[in-house]
Amino acid sequence: MKINFLQKILYLFVTLSMILSCNKEITAIGFDPNKIPLLNRKGQSFEIKAFAISEKGIYAGPLPHPIWMSSDESVVTVKDGLITAISSGSAKIMVADGKAQKEIPVVISILQKVTINHTSEIFMKRGEILQLSATAW
């Protein structure tokens, strides 16, 4: 009885593998996550995954042959879904597989300098609280 059960499992696995490996054309692409956070340090990276979406609009597995591109590599680069900040600016990360393609916006705002604003020397006693303001650019 165990052999019969294992044979059924193997048959289902092979059948499912054949169905999933069919070379159907990808019609839509999705991203996970679907939004890229603000990157604010040069060299900061963030990974995004792309996946196929079926004609019915549901998840259909990872893209088999994704091609990743950046609209401006002086701002951000991308390799295999790993996005890396280069300089401040905005760009689009694009991925294509077959005739399907999708893009997602990226904003890079690299912090160059922070200045604490105060009008005079600051003398404080232990336990005192002083509120300061800062300017970042």
mmCIF file of C-alpha atoms in Angstrom:
data_model
loop_
_atom_site.group_PDB
_atom_site.id
_atom_site.type_symbol
_atom_site.label_atom_id
_atom_site.label_comp_id
_atom_site.label_asym_id
_atom_site.label_seq_id
_atom_site.Cartn_x
_atom_site.Cartn_y
_atom_site.Cartn_z
ATOM 1 C CA MET A 1 0.000 0.000 0.000
ATOM 2 C CA LYS A 2 2.884 2.378 0.700
ATOM 3 C CA ILE A 3 4.288 1.841 -2.784
ATOM 4 C CA ASN A 4 0.934 2.694 -4.343
ATOM 5 C CA PHE A 5 0.703 5.902 -2.279
ATOM 6 C CA LEU A 6 4.271 6.903 -3.174
ATOM 7 C CA GLN A 7 3.583 6.188 -6.850
ATOM 8 C CA LYS A 8 0.570 8.504 -6.733
ATOM 9 C CA ILE A 9 2.627 11.249 -5.094
ATOM 10 C CA LEU A 10 5.374 10.826 -7.704
ATOM 11 C CA TYR A 11 2.801 10.916 -10.517
ATOM 12 C CA LEU A 12 1.271 14.137 -9.121
ATOM 13 C CA PHE A 13 4.722 15.708 -8.742
ATOM 14 C CA VAL A 14 5.747 14.846 -12.323
ATOM 15 C CA THR A 15 2.399 16.046 -13.700
ATOM 16 C CA LEU A 16 2.596 19.317 -11.788
ATOM 17 C CA SER A 17 6.211 19.825 -12.916
ATOM 18 C CA MET A 18 5.193 19.338 -16.548
ATOM 19 C CA ILE A 19 2.327 21.803 -16.224
ATOM 20 C CA LEU A 20 4.510 24.442 -14.568
ATOM 21 C CA SER A 21 7.355 24.026 -17.047
ATOM 22 C CA CYS A 22 5.206 24.615 -20.114
ATOM 23 C CA ASN A 23 6.584 27.502 -22.129
ATOM 24 C CA LYS A 24 3.564 29.744 -21.842
ATOM 25 C CA GLU A 25 4.202 33.358 -22.644
ATOM 26 C CA ILE A 26 4.253 35.623 -19.616
ATOM 27 C CA THR A 27 1.550 38.267 -19.890
ATOM 28 C CA ALA A 28 2.132 40.313 -16.717
ATOM 29 C CA ILE A 29 4.785 40.861 -14.052
ATOM 30 C CA GLY A 30 4.475 41.747 -10.384
ATOM 31 C CA PHE A 31 6.988 42.963 -7.788
ATOM 32 C CA ASP A 32 7.554 41.870 -4.202
ATOM 33 C CA PRO A 33 7.518 44.208 -2.424
ATOM 34 C CA ASN A 34 5.548 46.496 -4.724
ATOM 35 C CA LYS A 35 7.223 49.680 -3.424
ATOM 36 C CA ILE A 36 10.894 50.552 -2.940
ATOM 37 C CA PRO A 37 11.747 52.521 0.209
ATOM 38 C CA LEU A 38 13.713 55.772 0.056
ATOM 39 C CA LEU A 39 17.413 54.943 -0.184
ATOM 40 C CA ASN A 40 19.592 57.590 1.513
ATOM 41 C CA ARG A 41 23.155 56.244 1.614
ATOM 42 C CA LYS A 42 25.509 55.688 -1.302
ATOM 43 C CA GLY A 43 25.911 51.945 -1.735
ATOM 44 C CA GLN A 44 22.711 51.153 0.190
ATOM 45 C CA SER A 45 20.967 48.159 -1.361
ATOM 46 C CA PHE A 46 17.474 46.778 -1.422
ATOM 47 C CA GLU A 47 16.310 43.519 -2.991
ATOM 48 C CA ILE A 48 13.147 43.245 -5.017
ATOM 49 C CA LYS A 49 11.744 40.104 -6.594
ATOM 50 C CA ALA A 50 9.761 39.888 -9.812
ATOM 51 C CA PHE A 51 7.194 37.203 -10.528
ATOM 52 C CA ALA A 52 4.881 36.136 -13.312
ATOM 53 C CA ILE A 53 1.161 36.841 -13.112
ATOM 54 C CA SER A 54 -1.227 34.481 -14.867
ATOM 55 C CA GLU A 55 -3.958 35.493 -17.293
ATOM 56 C CA LYS A 56 -6.352 35.112 -14.346
ATOM 57 C CA GLY A 57 -4.343 37.681 -12.381
ATOM 58 C CA ILE A 58 -2.833 35.323 -9.823
ATOM 59 C CA TYR A 59 0.748 34.474 -8.872
ATOM 60 C CA ALA A 60 2.308 32.127 -11.443
ATOM 61 C CA GLY A 61 5.829 31.633 -10.042
ATOM 62 C CA PRO A 62 9.171 33.360 -10.479
ATOM 63 C CA LEU A 63 10.153 34.803 -13.846
ATOM 64 C CA PRO A 64 12.156 32.222 -15.817
ATOM 65 C CA HIS A 65 14.416 34.680 -17.699
ATOM 66 C CA PRO A 66 14.195 38.176 -16.164
ATOM 67 C CA ILE A 67 16.189 41.037 -17.665
ATOM 68 C CA TRP A 68 16.721 43.874 -15.167
ATOM 69 C CA MET A 69 17.448 47.490 -16.192
ATOM 70 C CA SER A 70 17.816 50.931 -14.615
ATOM 71 C CA SER A 71 16.614 54.025 -16.454
ATOM 72 C CA ASP A 72 19.591 55.953 -14.990
ATOM 73 C CA GLU A 73 22.615 53.984 -13.780
ATOM 74 C CA SER A 74 24.241 57.177 -12.466
ATOM 75 C CA VAL A 75 21.445 57.212 -9.834
ATOM 76 C CA VAL A 76 20.737 53.523 -9.187
ATOM 77 C CA THR A 77 21.960 50.188 -10.511
ATOM 78 C CA VAL A 78 20.198 46.836 -10.493
ATOM 79 C CA LYS A 79 21.542 43.314 -10.868
ATOM 80 C CA ASP A 80 19.318 40.265 -10.431
ATOM 81 C CA GLY A 81 16.828 42.352 -8.438
ATOM 82 C CA LEU A 82 19.426 43.906 -6.111
ATOM 83 C CA ILE A 83 19.007 47.688 -6.315
ATOM 84 C CA THR A 84 22.003 49.826 -5.242
ATOM 85 C CA ALA A 85 22.003 53.598 -4.635
ATOM 86 C CA ILE A 86 24.707 55.544 -6.518
ATOM 87 C CA SER A 87 23.701 59.232 -6.244
ATOM 88 C CA SER A 88 20.688 61.410 -5.456
ATOM 89 C CA GLY A 89 17.936 61.491 -8.053
ATOM 90 C CA SER A 90 15.049 59.443 -9.353
ATOM 91 C CA ALA A 91 14.956 56.586 -11.817
ATOM 92 C CA LYS A 92 12.883 53.582 -12.786
ATOM 93 C CA ILE A 93 13.815 49.961 -12.295
ATOM 94 C CA MET A 94 12.489 47.821 -15.117
ATOM 95 C CA VAL A 95 12.242 44.087 -15.565
ATOM 96 C CA ALA A 96 11.245 42.239 -18.706
ATOM 97 C CA ASP A 97 10.672 38.614 -19.575
ATOM 98 C CA GLY A 98 9.494 37.831 -23.073
ATOM 99 C CA LYS A 99 6.956 40.441 -24.153
ATOM 100 C CA ALA A 100 5.952 41.323 -20.579
ATOM 101 C CA GLN A 101 7.631 44.178 -18.756
ATOM 102 C CA LYS A 102 7.069 46.265 -15.638
ATOM 103 C CA GLU A 103 8.731 49.254 -14.024
ATOM 104 C CA ILE A 104 8.835 50.660 -10.519
ATOM 105 C CA PRO A 105 9.987 54.163 -9.481
ATOM 106 C CA VAL A 106 12.998 54.660 -7.215
ATOM 107 C CA VAL A 107 13.988 57.820 -5.334
ATOM 108 C CA ILE A 108 17.525 58.183 -4.041
ATOM 109 C CA SER A 109 18.224 61.034 -1.627
ATOM 110 C CA ILE A 110 21.757 60.694 -0.321
ATOM 111 C CA LEU A 111 22.367 62.719 2.798
ATOM 112 C CA GLN A 112 25.404 64.953 2.221
ATOM 113 C CA LYS A 113 25.583 67.101 5.338
ATOM 114 C CA VAL A 114 23.754 67.730 8.617
ATOM 115 C CA THR A 115 24.015 71.060 10.443
ATOM 116 C CA ILE A 116 22.677 71.597 13.963
ATOM 117 C CA ASN A 117 21.126 75.045 14.191
ATOM 118 C CA HIS A 118 21.723 77.039 17.362
ATOM 119 C CA THR A 119 22.226 80.751 17.972
ATOM 120 C CA SER A 120 24.719 80.795 20.837
ATOM 121 C CA GLU A 121 26.956 78.617 22.954
ATOM 122 C CA ILE A 122 25.058 76.003 24.849
ATOM 123 C CA PHE A 123 25.624 75.532 28.583
ATOM 124 C CA MET A 124 23.458 72.978 30.265
ATOM 125 C CA LYS A 125 23.186 71.395 33.672
ATOM 126 C CA ARG A 126 22.928 67.673 34.040
ATOM 127 C CA GLY A 127 19.342 66.552 33.475
ATOM 128 C CA GLU A 128 18.310 69.660 31.510
ATOM 129 C CA ILE A 129 16.608 69.226 28.162
ATOM 130 C CA LEU A 130 17.320 71.440 25.181
ATOM 131 C CA GLN A 131 15.551 71.196 21.869
ATOM 132 C CA LEU A 132 17.699 71.781 18.786
ATOM 133 C CA SER A 133 16.869 71.814 15.122
ATOM 134 C CA ALA A 134 18.929 70.375 12.311
ATOM 135 C CA THR A 135 19.153 70.943 8.591
ATOM 136 C CA ALA A 136 20.039 68.028 6.354
ATOM 137 C CA TRP A 137 21.002 68.198 2.682
#
